[in-house]
XYZ file of C-alpha atoms in Angstrom:
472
model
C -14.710 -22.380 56.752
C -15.344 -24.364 60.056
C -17.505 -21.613 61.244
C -19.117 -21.961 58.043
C -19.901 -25.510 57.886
C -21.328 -25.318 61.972
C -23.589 -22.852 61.003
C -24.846 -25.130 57.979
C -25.685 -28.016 60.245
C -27.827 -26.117 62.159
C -30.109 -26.421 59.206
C -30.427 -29.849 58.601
C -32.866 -30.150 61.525
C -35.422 -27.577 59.429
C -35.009 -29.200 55.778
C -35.909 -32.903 57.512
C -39.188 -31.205 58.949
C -40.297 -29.066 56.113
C -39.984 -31.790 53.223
C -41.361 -34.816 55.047
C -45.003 -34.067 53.625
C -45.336 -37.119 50.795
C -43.877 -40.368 51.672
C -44.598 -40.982 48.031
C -42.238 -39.129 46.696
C -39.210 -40.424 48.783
C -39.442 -42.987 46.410
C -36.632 -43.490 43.821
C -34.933 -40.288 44.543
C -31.740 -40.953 42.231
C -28.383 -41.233 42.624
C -27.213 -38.655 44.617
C -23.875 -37.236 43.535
C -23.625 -33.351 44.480
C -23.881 -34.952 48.268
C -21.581 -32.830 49.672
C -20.671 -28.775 50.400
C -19.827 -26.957 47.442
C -18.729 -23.020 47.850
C -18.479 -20.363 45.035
C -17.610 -16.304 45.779
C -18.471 -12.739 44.227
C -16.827 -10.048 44.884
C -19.088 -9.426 48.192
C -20.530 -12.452 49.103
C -19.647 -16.082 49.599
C -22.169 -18.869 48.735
C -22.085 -21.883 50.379
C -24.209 -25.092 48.757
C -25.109 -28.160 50.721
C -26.258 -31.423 49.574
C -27.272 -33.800 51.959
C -27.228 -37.478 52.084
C -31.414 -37.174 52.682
C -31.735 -35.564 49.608
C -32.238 -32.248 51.056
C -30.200 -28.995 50.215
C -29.613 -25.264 51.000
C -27.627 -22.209 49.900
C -26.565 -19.821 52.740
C -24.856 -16.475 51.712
C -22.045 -14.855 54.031
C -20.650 -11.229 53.710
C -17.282 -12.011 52.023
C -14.967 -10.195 54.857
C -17.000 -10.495 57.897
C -18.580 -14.148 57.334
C -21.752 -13.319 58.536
C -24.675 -14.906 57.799
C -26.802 -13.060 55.334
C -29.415 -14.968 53.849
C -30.428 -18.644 54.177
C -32.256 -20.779 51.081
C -33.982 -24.084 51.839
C -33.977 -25.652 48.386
C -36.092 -28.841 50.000
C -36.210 -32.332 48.981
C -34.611 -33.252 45.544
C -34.591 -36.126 42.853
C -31.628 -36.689 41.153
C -33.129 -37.405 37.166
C -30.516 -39.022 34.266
C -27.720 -38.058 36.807
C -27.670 -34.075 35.588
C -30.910 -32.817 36.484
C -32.038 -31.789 39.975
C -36.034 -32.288 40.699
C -37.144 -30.546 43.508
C -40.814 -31.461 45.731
C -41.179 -27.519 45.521
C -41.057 -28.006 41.889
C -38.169 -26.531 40.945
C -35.493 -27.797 38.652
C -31.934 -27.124 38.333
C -29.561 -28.268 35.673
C -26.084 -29.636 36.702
C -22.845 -30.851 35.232
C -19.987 -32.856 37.223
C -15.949 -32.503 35.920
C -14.181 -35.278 35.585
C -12.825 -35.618 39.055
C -15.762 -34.791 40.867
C -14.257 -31.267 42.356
C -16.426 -28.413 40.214
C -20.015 -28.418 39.271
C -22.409 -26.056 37.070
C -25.824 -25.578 37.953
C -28.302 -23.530 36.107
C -30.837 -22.565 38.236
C -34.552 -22.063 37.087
C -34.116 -24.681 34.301
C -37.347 -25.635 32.472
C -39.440 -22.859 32.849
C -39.914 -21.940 29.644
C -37.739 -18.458 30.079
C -34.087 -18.650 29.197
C -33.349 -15.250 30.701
C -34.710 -16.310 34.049
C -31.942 -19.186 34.102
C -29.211 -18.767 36.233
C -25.465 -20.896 35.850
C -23.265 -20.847 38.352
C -20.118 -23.253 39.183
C -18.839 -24.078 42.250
C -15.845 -26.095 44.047
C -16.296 -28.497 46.446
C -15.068 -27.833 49.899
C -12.274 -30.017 51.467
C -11.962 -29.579 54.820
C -7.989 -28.983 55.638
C -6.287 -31.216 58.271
C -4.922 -29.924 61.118
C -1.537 -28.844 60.541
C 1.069 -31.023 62.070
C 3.071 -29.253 65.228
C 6.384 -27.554 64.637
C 8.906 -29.871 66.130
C 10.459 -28.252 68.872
C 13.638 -26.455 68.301
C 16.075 -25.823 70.857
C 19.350 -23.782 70.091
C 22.737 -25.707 69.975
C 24.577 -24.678 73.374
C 27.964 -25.154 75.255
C 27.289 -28.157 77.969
C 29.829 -26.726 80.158
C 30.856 -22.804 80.096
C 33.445 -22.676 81.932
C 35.601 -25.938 80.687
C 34.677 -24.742 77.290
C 36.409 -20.946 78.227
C 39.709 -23.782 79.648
C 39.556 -24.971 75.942
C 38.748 -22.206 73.794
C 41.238 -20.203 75.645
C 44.331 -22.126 74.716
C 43.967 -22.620 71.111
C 46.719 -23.331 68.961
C 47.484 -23.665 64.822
C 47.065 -27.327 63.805
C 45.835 -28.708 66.257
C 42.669 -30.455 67.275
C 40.418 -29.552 70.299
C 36.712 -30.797 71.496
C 33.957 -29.273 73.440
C 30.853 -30.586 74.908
C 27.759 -29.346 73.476
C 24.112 -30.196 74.722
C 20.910 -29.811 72.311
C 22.591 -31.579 69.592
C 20.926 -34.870 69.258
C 18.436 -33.271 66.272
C 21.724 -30.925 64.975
C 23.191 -31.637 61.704
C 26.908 -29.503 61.764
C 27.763 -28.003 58.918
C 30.444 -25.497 59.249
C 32.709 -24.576 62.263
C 34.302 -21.283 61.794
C 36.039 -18.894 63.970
C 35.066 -15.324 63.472
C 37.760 -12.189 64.227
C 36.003 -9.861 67.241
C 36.839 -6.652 65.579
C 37.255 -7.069 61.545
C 34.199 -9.976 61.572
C 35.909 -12.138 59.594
C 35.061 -15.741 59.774
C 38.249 -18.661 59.265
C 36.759 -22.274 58.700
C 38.292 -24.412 60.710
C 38.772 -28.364 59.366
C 37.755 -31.638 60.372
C 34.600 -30.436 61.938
C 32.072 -33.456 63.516
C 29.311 -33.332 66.028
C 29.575 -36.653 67.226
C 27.870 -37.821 70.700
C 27.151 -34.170 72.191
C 31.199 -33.607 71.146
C 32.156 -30.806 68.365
C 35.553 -31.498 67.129
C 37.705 -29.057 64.883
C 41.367 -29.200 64.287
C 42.517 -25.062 64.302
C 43.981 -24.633 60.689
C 47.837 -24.463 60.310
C 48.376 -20.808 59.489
C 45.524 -19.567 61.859
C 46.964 -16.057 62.912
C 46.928 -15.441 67.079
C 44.071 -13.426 68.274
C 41.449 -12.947 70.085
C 37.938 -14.988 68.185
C 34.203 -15.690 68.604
C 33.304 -19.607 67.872
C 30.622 -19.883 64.836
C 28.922 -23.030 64.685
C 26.327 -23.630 61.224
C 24.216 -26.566 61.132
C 20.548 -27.953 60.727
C 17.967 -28.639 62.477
C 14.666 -30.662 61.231
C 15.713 -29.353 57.481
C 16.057 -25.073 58.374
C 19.858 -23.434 58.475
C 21.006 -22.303 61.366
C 24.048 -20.517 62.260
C 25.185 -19.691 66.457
C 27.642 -17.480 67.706
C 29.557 -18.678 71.045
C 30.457 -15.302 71.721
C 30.172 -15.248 75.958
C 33.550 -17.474 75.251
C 36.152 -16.144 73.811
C 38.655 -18.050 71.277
C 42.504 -17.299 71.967
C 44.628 -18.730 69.107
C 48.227 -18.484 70.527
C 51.445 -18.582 69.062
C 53.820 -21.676 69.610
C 56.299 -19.208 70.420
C 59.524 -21.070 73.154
C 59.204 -19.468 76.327
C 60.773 -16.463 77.272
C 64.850 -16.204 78.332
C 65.391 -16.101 81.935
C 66.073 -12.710 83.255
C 63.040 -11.524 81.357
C 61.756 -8.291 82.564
C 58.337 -9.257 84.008
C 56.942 -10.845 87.001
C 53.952 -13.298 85.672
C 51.203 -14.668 88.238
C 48.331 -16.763 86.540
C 45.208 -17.404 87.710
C 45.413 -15.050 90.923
C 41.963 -14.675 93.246
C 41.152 -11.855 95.406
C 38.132 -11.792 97.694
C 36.307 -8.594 98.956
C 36.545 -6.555 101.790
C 34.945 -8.922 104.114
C 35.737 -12.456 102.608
C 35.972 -15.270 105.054
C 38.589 -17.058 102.619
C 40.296 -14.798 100.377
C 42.111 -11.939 100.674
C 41.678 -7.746 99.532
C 45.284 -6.318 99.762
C 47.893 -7.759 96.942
C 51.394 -6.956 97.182
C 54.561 -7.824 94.616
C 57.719 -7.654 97.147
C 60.992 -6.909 95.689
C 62.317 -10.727 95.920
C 59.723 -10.881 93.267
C 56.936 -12.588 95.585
C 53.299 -12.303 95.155
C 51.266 -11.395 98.372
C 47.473 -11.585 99.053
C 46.357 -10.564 102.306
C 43.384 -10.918 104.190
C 42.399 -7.138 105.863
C 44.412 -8.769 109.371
C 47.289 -7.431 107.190
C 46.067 -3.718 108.301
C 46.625 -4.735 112.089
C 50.173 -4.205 113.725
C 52.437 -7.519 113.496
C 53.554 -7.539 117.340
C 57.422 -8.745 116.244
C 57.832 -5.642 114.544
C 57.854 -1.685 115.547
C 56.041 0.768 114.788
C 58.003 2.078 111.370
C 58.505 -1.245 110.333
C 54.506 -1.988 110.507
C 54.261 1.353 108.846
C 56.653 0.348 105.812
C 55.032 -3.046 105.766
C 51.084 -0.925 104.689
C 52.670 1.118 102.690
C 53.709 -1.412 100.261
C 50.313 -3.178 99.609
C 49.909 -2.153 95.654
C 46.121 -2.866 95.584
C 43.145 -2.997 97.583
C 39.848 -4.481 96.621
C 35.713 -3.530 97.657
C 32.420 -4.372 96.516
C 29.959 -1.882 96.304
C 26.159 -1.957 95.949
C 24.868 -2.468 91.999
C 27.181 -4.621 91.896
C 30.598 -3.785 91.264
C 34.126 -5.276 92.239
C 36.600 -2.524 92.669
C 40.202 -2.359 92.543
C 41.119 0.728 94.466
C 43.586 2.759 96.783
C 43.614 5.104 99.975
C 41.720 7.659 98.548
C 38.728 5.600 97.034
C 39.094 3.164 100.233
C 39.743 5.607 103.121
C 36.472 5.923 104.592
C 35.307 2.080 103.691
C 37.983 0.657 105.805
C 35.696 0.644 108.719
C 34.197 -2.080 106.778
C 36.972 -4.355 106.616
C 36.879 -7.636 108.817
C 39.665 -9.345 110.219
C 38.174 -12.521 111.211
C 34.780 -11.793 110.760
C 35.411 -8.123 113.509
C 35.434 -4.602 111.400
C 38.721 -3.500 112.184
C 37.067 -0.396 113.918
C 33.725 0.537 114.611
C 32.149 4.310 114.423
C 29.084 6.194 113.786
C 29.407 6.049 109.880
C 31.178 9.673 109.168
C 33.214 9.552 105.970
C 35.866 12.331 106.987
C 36.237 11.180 110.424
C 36.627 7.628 109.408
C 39.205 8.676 107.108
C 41.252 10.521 109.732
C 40.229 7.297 111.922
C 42.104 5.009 109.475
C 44.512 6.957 109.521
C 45.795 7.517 112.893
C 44.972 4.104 113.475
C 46.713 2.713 110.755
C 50.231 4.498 109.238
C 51.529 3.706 106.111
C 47.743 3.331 105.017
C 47.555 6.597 103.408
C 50.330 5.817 101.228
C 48.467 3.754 98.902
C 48.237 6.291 95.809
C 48.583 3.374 93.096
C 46.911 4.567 90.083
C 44.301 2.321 87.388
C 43.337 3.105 83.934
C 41.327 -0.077 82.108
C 42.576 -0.450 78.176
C 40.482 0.055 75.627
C 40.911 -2.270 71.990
C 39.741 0.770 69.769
C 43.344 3.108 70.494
C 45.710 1.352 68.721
C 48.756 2.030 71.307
C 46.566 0.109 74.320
C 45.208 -2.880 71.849
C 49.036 -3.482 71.184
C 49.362 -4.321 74.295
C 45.808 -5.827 74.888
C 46.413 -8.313 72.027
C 50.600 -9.233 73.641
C 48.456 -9.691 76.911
C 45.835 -12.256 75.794
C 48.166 -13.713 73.692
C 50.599 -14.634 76.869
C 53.646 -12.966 75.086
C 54.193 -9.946 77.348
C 57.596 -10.865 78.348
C 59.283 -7.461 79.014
C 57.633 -3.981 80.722
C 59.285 -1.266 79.734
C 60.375 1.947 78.011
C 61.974 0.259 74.912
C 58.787 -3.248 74.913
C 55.832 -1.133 76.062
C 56.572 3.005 75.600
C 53.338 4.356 75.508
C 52.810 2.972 79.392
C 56.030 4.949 80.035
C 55.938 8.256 77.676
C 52.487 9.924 78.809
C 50.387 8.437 76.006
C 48.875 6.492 77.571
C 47.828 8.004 81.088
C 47.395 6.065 84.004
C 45.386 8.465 87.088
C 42.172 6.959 87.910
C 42.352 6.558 92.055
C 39.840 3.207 91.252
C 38.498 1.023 88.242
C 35.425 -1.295 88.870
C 33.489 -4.190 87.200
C 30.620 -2.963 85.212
C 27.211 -3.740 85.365
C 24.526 -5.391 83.408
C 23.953 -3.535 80.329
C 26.784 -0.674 81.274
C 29.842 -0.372 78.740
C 33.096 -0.341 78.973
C 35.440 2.282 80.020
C 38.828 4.232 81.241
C 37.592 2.751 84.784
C 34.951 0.337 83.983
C 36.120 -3.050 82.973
C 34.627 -6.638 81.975
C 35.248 -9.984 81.469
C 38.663 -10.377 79.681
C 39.049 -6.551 79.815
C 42.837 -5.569 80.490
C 43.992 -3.148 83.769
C 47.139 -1.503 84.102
C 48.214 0.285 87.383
C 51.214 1.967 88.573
C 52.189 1.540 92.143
C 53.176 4.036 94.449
C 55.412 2.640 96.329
C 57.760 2.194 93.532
C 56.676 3.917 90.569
C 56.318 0.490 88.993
C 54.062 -0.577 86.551
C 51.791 -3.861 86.537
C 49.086 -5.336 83.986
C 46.056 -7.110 84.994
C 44.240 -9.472 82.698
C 40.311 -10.140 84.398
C 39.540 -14.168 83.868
C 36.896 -14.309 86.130
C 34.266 -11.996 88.213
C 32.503 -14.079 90.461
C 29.063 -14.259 92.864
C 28.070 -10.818 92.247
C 24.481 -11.588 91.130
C 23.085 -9.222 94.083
C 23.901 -6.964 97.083
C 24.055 -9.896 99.497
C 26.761 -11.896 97.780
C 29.158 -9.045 98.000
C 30.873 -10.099 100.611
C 31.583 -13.282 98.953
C 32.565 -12.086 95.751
C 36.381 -13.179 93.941
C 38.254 -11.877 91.123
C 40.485 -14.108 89.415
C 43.132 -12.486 87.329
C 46.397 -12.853 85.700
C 49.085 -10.597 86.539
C 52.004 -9.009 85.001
C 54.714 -6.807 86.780
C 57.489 -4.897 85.769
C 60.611 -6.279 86.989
């Protein structure tokens, strides 16, 4: 209709020049109360009627779906006579009759000519231009303020009892429901006292919450709509208030563990569990001979490293052993040197390492990753996030030690953006086991963190943080 109403102004200019021929009959023109644009429709055509305040009107006719401009009728100067007739200088009359509130008018057109069937009634509305609709207030999504102290928090959940994490976003959010929602089954459990107070959302973790592994729901409004988000880069561990283990359990726990890559400056690629019960990381100096000892003790000293990390182009952080990392070694630094330096031949840098470095080859530990949908590895997925793996062995965990579950993959990496989950591709959270072949013993990774692997460049600076159980 805006296009509409330009187009009728264009007009005005014509109907002032064509009716200004008797200044006579300017006089006493009426009152004037069609003044206004008044629209009507057929099935084909729109008609658009304009009264001006100069007593001067015209009809323009559109094509109903295009809007073009079909046909244009200058009606001329008009009287207004007994406030229902219109008198035109042409000397024309039409007939008209207001409603009540002023919004519809009939007007027979060719009134008083003597010929009934010549007269034409037609009603139209009057057109109301529309404001402009008011802008959409801008909407931005409830979010965690801090990831990773909301992973600290979310992590360590218990039954009963209250916890708090910072939220940004929220000054427009009204909260309505907390819940926390099972991973697997999708089940949501409402947690109480829920507020969203000062960029805070509280919840207290209800009394018989089972222990599990959860995604944090969050419902509220926001300028008057629902809205419902799902936290679910963080996940929700609701632990049991189990007391700690006896002593003389038999497992070897290390939390919170970091290993660098190959060529870290501050962290180191080899781990190994000694048999005082010790957890070692070593930088790849480790490889070198330690002058204070001979040459089988040196040799005995490689061969029980358990793990050895890489990077590799993608990216991906690897946990591997001599037969993945044989030919890579080359690319090891001990204080920022490669440990040896060739013209890049994979089989002759494997014999390399190994002349250069006994013991190396016997690194044959073995990975597998779990997977949550075989009921025998989410068993011990769910005692492992849980913290209550407190024993490895044939009578706590069977299936690592009866063939069921098999444990041969010579490496298992961090996936990739996009990539899924598998027997040797593992994410955030995902659970590792390996058996060690230096003494047929079997450990259990949880992954907490993968760090700085964004690109190709920040290989060399990229950490894993993990937790770490070992069978004792």
């Amino acid at each position: 209709m805006k296009k509409v109403v330009c187009v009728l102004l264009s007009f005005m200019s014509c109907l002032l020049v064509s009716c200004d021929k008797d200044d006579d009959w300017d006089k006493n023109l009426g009152n004037n109360l069609l003044e206004g644009i008044w629209t009507r429709e057929s099935s084909s055509q729109k008609f658009v009627a304009t009264f001006n305040a100069d007593h001067t009107s015209y009809v323009c006719t559109y094509h109903i779906e295009t809007e073009a401009l079909e046909h244009v009728d200058l009606q001329g100067k008009y009287r207004v006579v007994d406030e229902s007739l219109l008198v035109y200088q042409s000397g024309d009359k039409h007939l008209f009759k207001l409603s009540e509130d002023g919004n519809t008018v009939e007007i027979t057109y060719g009134y008083g000519t003597g010929n009934p069937e010549a007269e034409k009634t037609y009603t139209y509305k009057r057109y109301v231009e529309a404001p402009e609709p008011e802008p959409e207030p801008e909407e931005k999504e409830l979010q965690l303020a801090d990831v990773n102290a909301a992973k600290e928090t979310l992590g360590n959940l218990k039954a009963g009892v209250s916890v708090t994490v910072g939220m940004s976003n929220w000054e427009d959010a009204v909260m309505t429901k907390v819940s926390l929602r099972k991973r697997l089954t999708i089940e949501d459990t409402p947690m109480t006292n829920g507020k969203l107070t000062g960029g805070n959302l509280t919840f207290t973790v209800p009394e018989n919450m089972p222990a599990g592994s959860y995604s944090l729901i969050v419902a509220y409004t926001l300028n008057g709509k629902e809205k419902e988000v799902m936290f679910d880069a963080v996940t929700c561990i609701v632990k049991e208030d189990e007391t700690p283990p006896e002593p003389g359990a038999k497992v070897l726990v290390f939390k919170n563990q970091m290993m660098g890559s190959s060529q870290h400056r501050d962290f180191g690629c080899l781990l190994t569990v000694t048999d005082a019960g010790q957890l070692d990381i070593q930088t790849a100096c480790y490889m070198n001979d330690d002058p204070s000892l001979n040459a089988e003790e040196n040799k005995k000293r490689r061969s029980e490293i358990d793990i050895m990390t890489n990077t590799y182009s993608g990216p991906a952080f690897a946990l591997a052993n001599f037969d993945k990392i044989a030919h890579n070694l080359r690319n090891y630094k001990c204080n920022g040197t490669n440990l040896f330096t060739t013209v890049k031949d994979d089989a002759k840098d494997k014999e390399t390492a190994m002349t250069m470095f006994p013991g190396y080859a016997d690194i044959q530990t073995k990975f597998l990753v779990l997977q949550e949908s075989i009921e025998k590895e989410k068993a011990i997925i769910d005692l492992v996030k849980n913290d209550r793996l407190v024993e490895i062995s044939e009578t706590a965990t069977p299936s690592l030690f009866d063939g069921s579950i098999k444990i041969d993959r010579i490496t298992v990496q961090s996936i990739k953006p996009g990539e899924s989950v598998g027997r040797d591709r593992f994410d955030l959270n995902g659970v590792v086991v390996f058996k060690s072949s230096k003494n047929g013993k079997i450990g259990v990774m949880l992954i907490r963190e993968i760090n700085e692997l964004d690109g190709v460049s920040d290989a060399a600076d990229a950490t894993i943080v993990f937790d770490l159980y070992y069978q004792k």
